[in-house]
Amino acid sequence: MDHFEIRDGALHAEQVALAEIGCEVGTPVYVYSRATLERHARVFREALSSLPKVHIAFAVKSNPNLAVLRVLAREGYGADVVSEGEMNRALAAGMPAGDIVFSGVGKSKRELTAAVRAGIGQFNLESEEEGVELAGIAASLGLRATCALRVNPDVDAGTHAKISTGKAENKFGVPYDRAAAIYARLSALEGLEMHGLAVHIGSQISDLEPSRKAFVKMGALMRELREQGLTVSHMDLGGGLGVPYKPGESLPTPAEYGAMVAEVAGDWGVTVMFEPGRVITGNAGVLVTEVIRVKEGASAPWVVVDAAMNDLARPAMYDAWHDFSAVQPTGETMLANVVGPICESSDTFAKNREIDVVKAGDLAVFRTAGAYGATMANTYNSRALVPEVMVDGDKWAIVAERIEPATILAAEQVPDWLD
Ligand SMILES: *Cc1c(COP(=O)(O)O)cnc(C)c1O
């Protein structure tokens, strides 16, 4: 459920007309709903309430906006970060260092050092090599780094290949069969405190069976480690729960996910950790765009909008579907292609789709754009970096300004030897 609704014939975010934001800030612009974020955070936490001890670390990569992080910090969420930049955002949003999990397959020496110094709560180690390096860094600072070992369970999440992470052929984690031996070796290192295991098999997961399979395997590995006398007090089950993008699409609910986890992990005697991203932010944001013109096409008209693949990359990257609707719908529909202005055919949002009738100058939105939207934006074709707005009841504020092409140009220079 979200708070983007038609009121008096026009699409609103909570109590604010999207047309007002579109006019004042300009388009394209992302708009987030504070109430929706908060609701999703609470629904997810509630779904896990039958587990004795839970820690939720929001996957910052899905939406790293500082105001979004602040909403989640107020909900008691920690953060799952994959770079020093994300770590600093989570800290700046007021999340305690101890509530932050540092994930990522290529943490650099500089990032590991900064994170140890900051007192990050858990490093999810992706390899034995990384563990050895981190142990050295921590020991040289006279500190110990608390760690979980990320295991690749060799389970197919059944999602898009580009966001599958739990198959043996994927780069993530250590092989399941070698995990116990690696965990034992890392546990003996002075600079590390190994306290658990981590797994994350992919994103936009629409079937709970692969996750269940992976979690059952992780439970077996946990018992094996304990039988060897090793400590396992934390089990990080990652994120990945999907959200509906198309009307009528049905996905497992947080409650169904929570029930499955409770069934598998309820008696593990650990703090169970989660790293949800999309399920918290996906439906909490829309991308508002203006129709530049409608151009005649071979079979259906081209609706050319001022948002493009640089603002919202998911359709170009993953063939993803985002619902397209008019901010002021007339009730009539038309068959059309929706495209952006970028000089690539991949800059296509919808092909031969039944959409609200729109004409040049109309505002429209791409829905479910709160996750992996603005965070993937870039300036391809020397376009502006898209701004972001947050709505809270009848208030709204710019939470990330548009970065104009002129600002980016100002950071470039021609060396004298080209003069
Ligand atoms: C991307 C990622 C997540 C979040 O995935 P969602 O599908 O957005 O929930 C969680 N953990 C790790 C390690 C990730 O890479």
Short mmCIF file of C-alpha atoms and ligand atoms in Angstrom, two decimals:
data_model
loop_
_atom_site.label_atom_id
_atom_site.label_comp_id
_atom_site.label_asym_id
_atom_site.label_seq_id
_atom_site.Cartn_x
_atom_site.Cartn_y
_atom_site.Cartn_z
CA MET A 1 0.00 0.00 0.00
CA ASP A 2 1.25 3.49 -0.78
CA HIS A 3 0.11 7.09 -0.42
CA PHE A 4 0.07 8.09 -4.10
CA GLU A 5 -3.62 8.55 -4.87
CA ILE A 6 -5.99 10.44 -7.12
CA ARG A 7 -7.74 13.22 -5.18
CA ASP A 8 -10.15 15.57 -6.95
CA GLY A 9 -9.06 14.15 -10.29
CA ALA A 10 -5.32 14.68 -9.80
CA LEU A 11 -2.55 12.44 -8.54
CA HIS A 12 -1.26 13.38 -5.09
CA ALA A 13 1.60 12.23 -2.90
CA GLU A 14 -0.08 12.18 0.52
CA GLN A 15 -1.82 15.59 0.53
CA VAL A 16 0.37 17.32 -2.01
CA ALA A 17 -0.59 17.56 -5.70
CA LEU A 18 2.23 16.21 -7.85
CA ALA A 19 1.46 19.00 -10.31
CA GLU A 20 2.52 21.54 -7.67
CA ILE A 21 5.89 19.84 -7.22
CA GLY A 22 6.34 19.37 -10.95
CA CYS A 23 5.68 23.07 -11.58
CA GLU A 24 7.85 24.41 -8.77
CA VAL A 25 10.82 22.05 -9.01
CA GLY A 26 10.65 21.21 -12.70
CA THR A 27 10.73 17.75 -14.23
CA PRO A 28 11.91 15.07 -14.16
CA VAL A 29 11.80 14.81 -10.37
CA TYR A 30 11.58 11.92 -7.93
CA VAL A 31 8.94 12.26 -5.22
CA TYR A 32 8.99 10.12 -2.05
CA SER A 33 6.23 9.71 0.49
CA ARG A 34 7.39 9.80 4.11
CA ALA A 35 4.25 8.02 5.32
CA THR A 36 4.74 5.21 2.81
CA LEU A 37 8.37 4.66 3.81
CA GLU A 38 7.39 4.56 7.46
CA ARG A 39 4.51 2.21 6.79
CA HIS A 40 6.70 -0.22 4.86
CA ALA A 41 9.36 -0.13 7.58
CA ARG A 42 6.74 -0.96 10.22
CA VAL A 43 5.03 -3.68 8.18
CA PHE A 44 8.38 -5.39 7.57
CA ARG A 45 9.38 -5.21 11.25
CA GLU A 46 5.94 -6.45 12.33
CA ALA A 47 6.27 -9.43 9.97
CA LEU A 48 9.35 -10.57 11.91
CA SER A 49 7.90 -10.03 15.36
CA SER A 50 7.70 -13.75 16.17
CA LEU A 51 11.50 -14.06 15.99
CA PRO A 52 13.15 -13.55 19.38
CA LYS A 53 15.97 -11.20 18.28
CA VAL A 54 15.99 -9.22 15.05
CA HIS A 55 18.25 -6.55 13.55
CA ILE A 56 17.13 -4.77 10.39
CA ALA A 57 19.73 -3.06 8.23
CA PHE A 58 18.19 -1.09 5.37
CA ALA A 59 20.01 -1.72 2.07
CA VAL A 60 21.22 1.80 1.38
CA LYS A 61 21.99 1.07 -2.26
CA SER A 62 18.26 0.88 -3.04
CA ASN A 63 17.80 4.53 -2.01
CA PRO A 64 20.66 6.38 -0.34
CA ASN A 65 18.96 9.79 -0.06
CA LEU A 66 19.82 11.33 3.30
CA ALA A 67 16.21 12.21 4.15
CA VAL A 68 15.10 8.64 3.31
CA LEU A 69 17.82 7.28 5.60
CA ARG A 70 16.68 9.69 8.31
CA VAL A 71 13.10 8.33 8.15
CA LEU A 72 14.44 4.80 8.53
CA ALA A 73 16.84 5.78 11.34
CA ARG A 74 13.83 7.15 13.22
CA GLU A 75 12.20 3.72 12.75
CA GLY A 76 15.16 2.08 14.47
CA TYR A 77 16.62 0.69 11.24
CA GLY A 78 20.34 0.23 10.82
CA ALA A 79 21.98 0.17 7.41
CA ASP A 80 23.54 -2.31 5.01
CA VAL A 81 26.22 -0.40 3.12
CA VAL A 82 28.49 -1.39 0.25
CA SER A 83 30.95 1.51 0.12
CA GLU A 84 32.58 4.14 2.29
CA GLY A 85 30.26 6.69 0.67
CA GLU A 86 27.17 4.75 1.77
CA MET A 87 28.66 4.26 5.23
CA ASN A 88 29.14 8.00 5.62
CA ARG A 89 25.56 8.63 4.49
CA ALA A 90 24.19 6.20 7.08
CA LEU A 91 26.28 7.85 9.81
CA ALA A 92 25.22 11.31 8.63
CA ALA A 93 21.57 10.20 8.88
CA GLY A 94 22.14 9.41 12.54
CA MET A 95 22.36 5.62 12.35
CA PRO A 96 24.69 4.30 15.08
CA ALA A 97 27.90 2.76 13.68
CA GLY A 98 27.13 -0.41 15.60
CA ASP A 99 23.89 -0.84 13.62
CA ILE A 100 25.69 -0.74 10.27
CA VAL A 101 26.58 -3.83 8.24
CA PHE A 102 29.35 -3.40 5.64
CA SER A 103 28.74 -5.68 2.64
CA GLY A 104 30.31 -5.75 -0.79
CA VAL A 105 32.62 -7.99 -2.76
CA GLY A 106 35.39 -5.43 -3.23
CA LYS A 107 35.90 -3.43 -0.06
CA SER A 108 39.19 -1.60 -0.48
CA LYS A 109 41.92 -1.29 2.16
CA ARG A 110 40.93 2.35 2.60
CA GLU A 111 37.26 1.42 3.09
CA LEU A 112 38.07 -1.38 5.54
CA THR A 113 40.27 0.97 7.56
CA ALA A 114 37.66 3.74 7.65
CA ALA A 115 34.96 1.26 8.67
CA VAL A 116 37.06 -0.30 11.47
CA ARG A 117 37.85 3.19 12.76
CA ALA A 118 34.16 4.15 12.63
CA GLY A 119 33.26 1.08 14.72
CA ILE A 120 31.01 -0.56 12.14
CA GLY A 121 28.84 -3.29 13.72
CA GLN A 122 29.43 -6.11 11.24
CA PHE A 123 31.60 -6.76 8.22
CA ASN A 124 30.14 -9.32 5.83
CA LEU A 125 33.30 -10.98 4.56
CA GLU A 126 33.15 -12.13 0.96
CA SER A 127 36.35 -14.20 1.01
CA GLU A 128 39.08 -15.63 3.22
CA GLU A 129 41.52 -13.16 1.62
CA GLU A 130 39.36 -10.23 2.69
CA GLY A 131 39.14 -11.62 6.24
CA VAL A 132 42.91 -11.93 6.50
CA GLU A 133 43.39 -8.37 5.24
CA LEU A 134 40.75 -6.97 7.61
CA ALA A 135 42.29 -8.87 10.55
CA GLY A 136 45.63 -7.22 9.83
CA ILE A 137 44.09 -3.75 9.59
CA ALA A 138 42.10 -4.15 12.81
CA ALA A 139 45.02 -5.65 14.75
CA SER A 140 47.32 -2.82 13.64
CA LEU A 141 44.79 -0.34 15.06
CA GLY A 142 44.55 -2.36 18.28
CA LEU A 143 40.92 -3.19 17.46
CA ARG A 144 38.81 -6.21 16.55
CA ALA A 145 36.40 -6.25 13.65
CA THR A 146 33.13 -8.12 14.20
CA CYS A 147 32.36 -10.23 11.14
CA ALA A 148 29.97 -12.57 9.43
CA LEU A 149 31.07 -14.82 6.58
CA ARG A 150 28.98 -14.46 3.44
CA VAL A 151 28.24 -17.86 2.00
CA ASN A 152 27.21 -18.61 -1.56
CA PRO A 153 24.53 -21.28 -1.08
CA ASP A 154 24.37 -22.18 -4.80
CA VAL A 155 20.63 -21.56 -4.98
CA ASP A 156 18.88 -19.98 -7.95
CA ALA A 157 16.67 -17.13 -6.70
CA GLY A 158 14.60 -17.33 -9.89
CA THR A 159 14.96 -13.60 -10.54
CA HIS A 160 16.57 -11.57 -13.37
CA ALA A 161 20.10 -12.87 -14.12
CA LYS A 162 21.65 -9.45 -13.47
CA ILE A 163 20.31 -9.37 -9.90
CA SER A 164 20.84 -13.05 -9.00
CA THR A 165 23.65 -13.39 -6.46
CA GLY A 166 23.39 -16.83 -4.86
CA LYS A 167 24.47 -19.21 -7.60
CA ALA A 168 27.93 -20.81 -7.57
CA GLU A 169 28.76 -18.94 -10.81
CA ASN A 170 28.08 -15.55 -9.14
CA LYS A 171 30.98 -13.59 -7.61
CA PHE A 172 29.46 -13.32 -4.13
CA GLY A 173 30.47 -15.10 -0.93
CA VAL A 174 32.56 -18.21 -0.31
CA PRO A 175 31.54 -21.61 -1.70
CA TYR A 176 29.19 -23.44 0.65
CA ASP A 177 31.41 -26.52 0.84
CA ARG A 178 34.45 -24.51 1.93
CA ALA A 179 32.64 -22.16 4.30
CA ALA A 180 33.13 -24.18 7.52
CA ALA A 181 36.89 -24.47 7.05
CA ILE A 182 37.24 -20.76 6.17
CA TYR A 183 35.11 -19.76 9.16
CA ALA A 184 37.32 -21.83 11.46
CA ARG A 185 40.54 -20.31 10.09
CA LEU A 186 39.18 -16.74 10.30
CA SER A 187 37.91 -17.34 13.86
CA ALA A 188 41.50 -17.98 14.94
CA LEU A 189 42.72 -14.55 13.73
CA GLU A 190 43.48 -11.98 16.38
CA GLY A 191 41.91 -8.93 14.70
CA LEU A 192 38.57 -10.61 13.97
CA GLU A 193 35.57 -11.65 15.96
CA MET A 194 33.62 -14.08 13.80
CA HIS A 195 30.05 -14.09 15.08
CA GLY A 196 27.94 -15.39 12.25
CA LEU A 197 27.03 -16.18 8.68
CA ALA A 198 25.43 -14.10 5.94
CA VAL A 199 23.53 -14.96 2.78
CA HIS A 200 21.78 -12.91 0.08
CA ILE A 201 20.60 -14.74 -3.01
CA GLY A 202 19.22 -11.91 -5.14
CA SER A 203 16.78 -9.08 -5.58
CA GLN A 204 13.13 -8.75 -6.69
CA ILE A 205 12.51 -12.29 -5.38
CA SER A 206 8.98 -13.38 -6.24
CA ASP A 207 8.99 -16.95 -4.91
CA LEU A 208 9.92 -17.82 -1.31
CA GLU A 209 11.08 -21.39 -2.04
CA PRO A 210 14.65 -20.56 -3.14
CA SER A 211 15.11 -18.37 -0.04
CA ARG A 212 13.76 -21.12 2.20
CA LYS A 213 16.17 -23.58 0.58
CA ALA A 214 19.10 -21.22 1.13
CA PHE A 215 18.13 -20.51 4.76
CA VAL A 216 17.79 -24.24 5.53
CA LYS A 217 21.31 -24.78 4.15
CA MET A 218 22.59 -21.89 6.27
CA GLY A 219 20.99 -23.43 9.37
CA ALA A 220 22.78 -26.71 8.70
CA LEU A 221 26.09 -24.88 8.30
CA MET A 222 25.47 -22.98 11.54
CA ARG A 223 25.00 -26.29 13.41
CA GLU A 224 28.15 -27.72 11.85
CA LEU A 225 30.16 -24.71 13.06
CA ARG A 226 28.72 -24.97 16.54
CA GLU A 227 29.59 -28.67 16.67
CA GLN A 228 33.18 -27.62 16.01
CA GLY A 229 32.99 -25.35 19.05
CA LEU A 230 32.77 -22.13 17.01
CA THR A 231 30.53 -19.23 17.97
CA VAL A 232 27.53 -18.35 15.82
CA SER A 233 25.34 -15.72 17.46
CA HIS A 234 24.17 -13.83 14.35
CA MET A 235 22.63 -15.04 11.10
CA ASP A 236 22.19 -12.42 8.36
CA LEU A 237 19.55 -13.53 5.85
CA GLY A 238 20.03 -10.59 3.47
CA GLY A 239 17.31 -8.79 1.55
CA GLY A 240 15.72 -9.40 -1.80
CA LEU A 241 11.98 -9.56 -1.20
CA GLY A 242 10.29 -8.26 -4.34
CA VAL A 243 7.51 -5.73 -4.85
CA PRO A 244 4.69 -5.66 -7.40
CA TYR A 245 5.46 -3.43 -10.41
CA LYS A 246 2.53 -4.39 -12.64
CA PRO A 247 -1.12 -4.09 -11.76
CA GLY A 248 -2.46 -7.44 -10.60
CA GLU A 249 1.02 -8.84 -9.98
CA SER A 250 1.04 -10.86 -6.78
CA LEU A 251 4.18 -11.27 -4.69
CA PRO A 252 4.86 -12.87 -1.34
CA THR A 253 3.95 -10.39 1.40
CA PRO A 254 6.33 -9.44 4.22
CA ALA A 255 4.04 -11.45 6.52
CA GLU A 256 4.45 -14.58 4.36
CA TYR A 257 8.19 -14.01 4.22
CA GLY A 258 8.33 -13.54 8.00
CA ALA A 259 6.34 -16.73 8.60
CA MET A 260 8.72 -18.69 6.36
CA VAL A 261 11.76 -17.29 8.19
CA ALA A 262 10.21 -18.02 11.59
CA GLU A 263 9.56 -21.61 10.53
CA VAL A 264 13.16 -22.14 9.40
CA ALA A 265 15.07 -19.95 11.86
CA GLY A 266 12.78 -19.59 14.88
CA ASP A 267 14.83 -21.99 17.01
CA TRP A 268 18.31 -20.98 15.88
CA GLY A 269 19.05 -19.06 19.07
CA VAL A 270 20.66 -16.15 17.21
CA THR A 271 20.00 -12.54 16.34
CA VAL A 272 18.46 -12.84 12.89
CA MET A 273 19.51 -9.99 10.62
CA PHE A 274 17.80 -8.66 7.50
CA GLU A 275 18.87 -6.28 4.74
CA PRO A 276 15.68 -5.18 2.97
CA GLY A 277 15.93 -2.48 0.32
CA ARG A 278 13.34 -2.54 -2.44
CA VAL A 279 10.48 -3.74 -0.25
CA ILE A 280 10.91 -0.62 1.90
CA THR A 281 11.54 2.02 -0.76
CA GLY A 282 10.12 0.67 -4.06
CA ASN A 283 6.52 1.79 -3.74
CA ALA A 284 7.44 4.85 -1.70
CA GLY A 285 8.58 6.83 -4.74
CA VAL A 286 7.47 7.96 -8.18
CA LEU A 287 9.31 9.72 -10.97
CA VAL A 288 7.34 12.72 -12.23
CA THR A 289 7.90 13.60 -15.87
CA GLU A 290 6.46 15.92 -18.50
CA VAL A 291 5.39 14.83 -21.94
CA ILE A 292 7.57 16.73 -24.43
CA ARG A 293 5.56 15.71 -27.46
CA VAL A 294 3.63 12.87 -28.97
CA LYS A 295 5.12 11.76 -32.28
CA GLU A 296 3.40 9.58 -34.82
CA GLY A 297 4.74 6.01 -34.95
CA ALA A 298 4.57 3.07 -37.36
CA SER A 299 2.09 1.13 -35.26
CA ALA A 300 1.56 3.19 -32.10
CA PRO A 301 2.46 6.79 -31.23
CA TRP A 302 5.72 7.63 -29.45
CA VAL A 303 5.08 9.49 -26.22
CA VAL A 304 8.38 11.31 -25.69
CA VAL A 305 8.81 12.30 -22.02
CA ASP A 306 11.50 14.42 -20.38
CA ALA A 307 12.67 11.56 -18.11
CA ALA A 308 15.16 9.18 -19.65
CA MET A 309 17.24 6.08 -18.98
CA ASN A 310 19.81 8.25 -17.18
CA ASP A 311 17.14 9.18 -14.62
CA LEU A 312 15.54 5.73 -14.31
CA ALA A 313 17.81 2.97 -15.60
CA ARG A 314 15.81 -0.12 -14.66
CA PRO A 315 13.87 -0.55 -17.91
CA ALA A 316 17.06 -0.24 -19.99
CA MET A 317 19.11 -2.43 -17.62
CA TYR A 318 16.68 -5.13 -16.58
CA ASP A 319 13.77 -4.78 -19.03
CA ALA A 320 11.86 -3.66 -15.96
CA TRP A 321 8.24 -2.52 -16.04
CA HIS A 322 7.18 0.75 -14.40
CA ASP A 323 3.54 1.71 -14.52
CA PHE A 324 3.02 4.96 -16.39
CA SER A 325 0.06 7.13 -15.45
CA ALA A 326 -1.13 10.65 -16.09
CA VAL A 327 -1.07 13.08 -13.17
CA GLN A 328 -4.46 14.39 -14.38
CA PRO A 329 -6.06 11.34 -16.04
CA THR A 330 -9.05 11.88 -18.32
CA GLY A 331 -10.25 8.31 -17.97
CA GLU A 332 -9.42 7.57 -21.59
CA THR A 333 -6.56 5.33 -22.67
CA MET A 334 -4.41 4.91 -25.76
CA LEU A 335 -1.94 2.37 -27.11
CA ALA A 336 1.53 3.94 -27.16
CA ASN A 337 5.27 3.62 -26.75
CA VAL A 338 6.77 5.71 -23.95
CA VAL A 339 10.35 6.82 -24.57
CA GLY A 340 12.91 9.29 -23.26
CA PRO A 341 14.99 11.79 -25.26
CA ILE A 342 18.33 9.89 -25.06
CA CYS A 343 19.97 8.80 -28.29
CA GLU A 344 19.67 5.06 -27.70
CA SER A 345 16.84 2.71 -28.47
CA SER A 346 17.26 1.25 -24.98
CA ASP A 347 15.81 4.54 -23.69
CA THR A 348 12.36 2.99 -23.80
CA PHE A 349 9.99 2.79 -20.84
CA ALA A 350 7.00 1.06 -22.41
CA LYS A 351 6.28 -0.64 -25.71
CA ASN A 352 2.80 -0.95 -27.19
CA ARG A 353 1.24 -0.36 -23.81
CA GLU A 354 -2.28 0.75 -22.95
CA ILE A 355 -1.68 4.03 -21.10
CA ASP A 356 -3.67 7.06 -19.95
CA VAL A 357 -4.20 9.49 -22.82
CA VAL A 358 -1.53 12.19 -22.62
CA LYS A 359 -0.51 15.10 -24.81
CA ALA A 360 2.42 17.51 -24.95
CA GLY A 361 2.80 19.46 -21.70
CA ASP A 362 0.96 16.92 -19.54
CA LEU A 363 2.57 15.56 -16.40
CA ALA A 364 2.79 11.83 -15.80
CA VAL A 365 4.53 9.47 -13.40
CA PHE A 366 6.49 6.27 -13.48
CA ARG A 367 5.40 4.41 -10.40
CA THR A 368 7.33 2.17 -8.01
CA ALA A 369 10.47 4.19 -8.67
CA GLY A 370 11.64 4.62 -5.08
CA ALA A 371 14.15 1.76 -5.24
CA TYR A 372 17.08 1.63 -7.65
CA GLY A 373 15.80 4.84 -9.24
CA ALA A 374 17.57 8.09 -8.35
CA THR A 375 20.49 6.10 -6.93
CA MET A 376 21.35 4.79 -10.41
CA ALA A 377 20.87 8.15 -12.11
CA ASN A 378 23.72 9.61 -14.12
CA THR A 379 24.27 12.49 -16.51
CA TYR A 380 24.52 10.63 -19.84
CA ASN A 381 23.87 12.90 -22.83
CA SER A 382 24.96 15.82 -20.59
CA ARG A 383 21.62 15.83 -18.84
CA ALA A 384 21.07 17.14 -15.32
CA LEU A 385 21.28 14.85 -12.32
CA VAL A 386 17.65 14.35 -11.35
CA PRO A 387 16.38 16.08 -8.16
CA GLU A 388 14.45 14.41 -5.32
CA VAL A 389 11.57 15.65 -3.17
CA MET A 390 10.02 14.24 0.00
CA VAL A 391 6.39 14.77 0.93
CA ASP A 392 5.14 14.55 4.50
CA GLY A 393 1.39 15.13 4.87
CA ASP A 394 0.74 18.55 3.37
CA LYS A 395 4.42 19.57 3.48
CA TRP A 396 7.12 18.90 0.95
CA ALA A 397 10.79 19.72 0.54
CA ILE A 398 13.57 19.25 -1.97
CA VAL A 399 15.83 16.55 -0.47
CA ALA A 400 18.33 16.47 -3.35
CA GLU A 401 18.81 19.39 -5.68
CA ARG A 402 19.02 19.07 -9.43
CA ILE A 403 22.69 19.18 -10.45
CA GLU A 404 22.81 21.17 -13.66
CA PRO A 405 25.02 20.22 -16.62
CA ALA A 406 26.81 23.56 -16.15
CA THR A 407 27.97 22.47 -12.67
CA ILE A 408 29.36 19.26 -14.10
CA LEU A 409 31.00 21.13 -16.97
CA ALA A 410 32.64 23.47 -14.46
CA ALA A 411 34.56 20.49 -12.99
CA GLU A 412 36.19 19.75 -16.37
CA GLN A 413 39.16 21.53 -17.86
CA VAL A 414 41.21 21.65 -21.01
CA PRO A 415 44.96 21.23 -20.29
CA ASP A 416 47.19 24.15 -21.50
CA TRP A 417 48.96 21.86 -23.96
CA LEU A 418 45.77 21.65 -25.97
CA ASP A 419 45.70 25.44 -26.38
C1 LIG B 1 21.23 -5.34 -2.91
C2 LIG B 1 21.43 -6.03 -1.61
C3 LIG B 1 20.41 -6.04 -0.65
C4 LIG B 1 19.05 -5.45 -0.89
O1 LIG B 1 18.34 -6.08 -1.88
P1 LIG B 1 16.79 -5.70 -2.10
O2 LIG B 1 16.38 -6.56 -3.23
O3 LIG B 1 16.73 -4.26 -2.45
O4 LIG B 1 16.07 -6.01 -0.84
C5 LIG B 1 20.67 -6.65 0.56
N1 LIG B 1 21.86 -7.22 0.83
C6 LIG B 1 22.87 -7.24 -0.07
C7 LIG B 1 24.15 -7.87 0.29
C8 LIG B 1 22.68 -6.65 -1.32
O5 LIG B 1 23.67 -6.68 -2.22
#
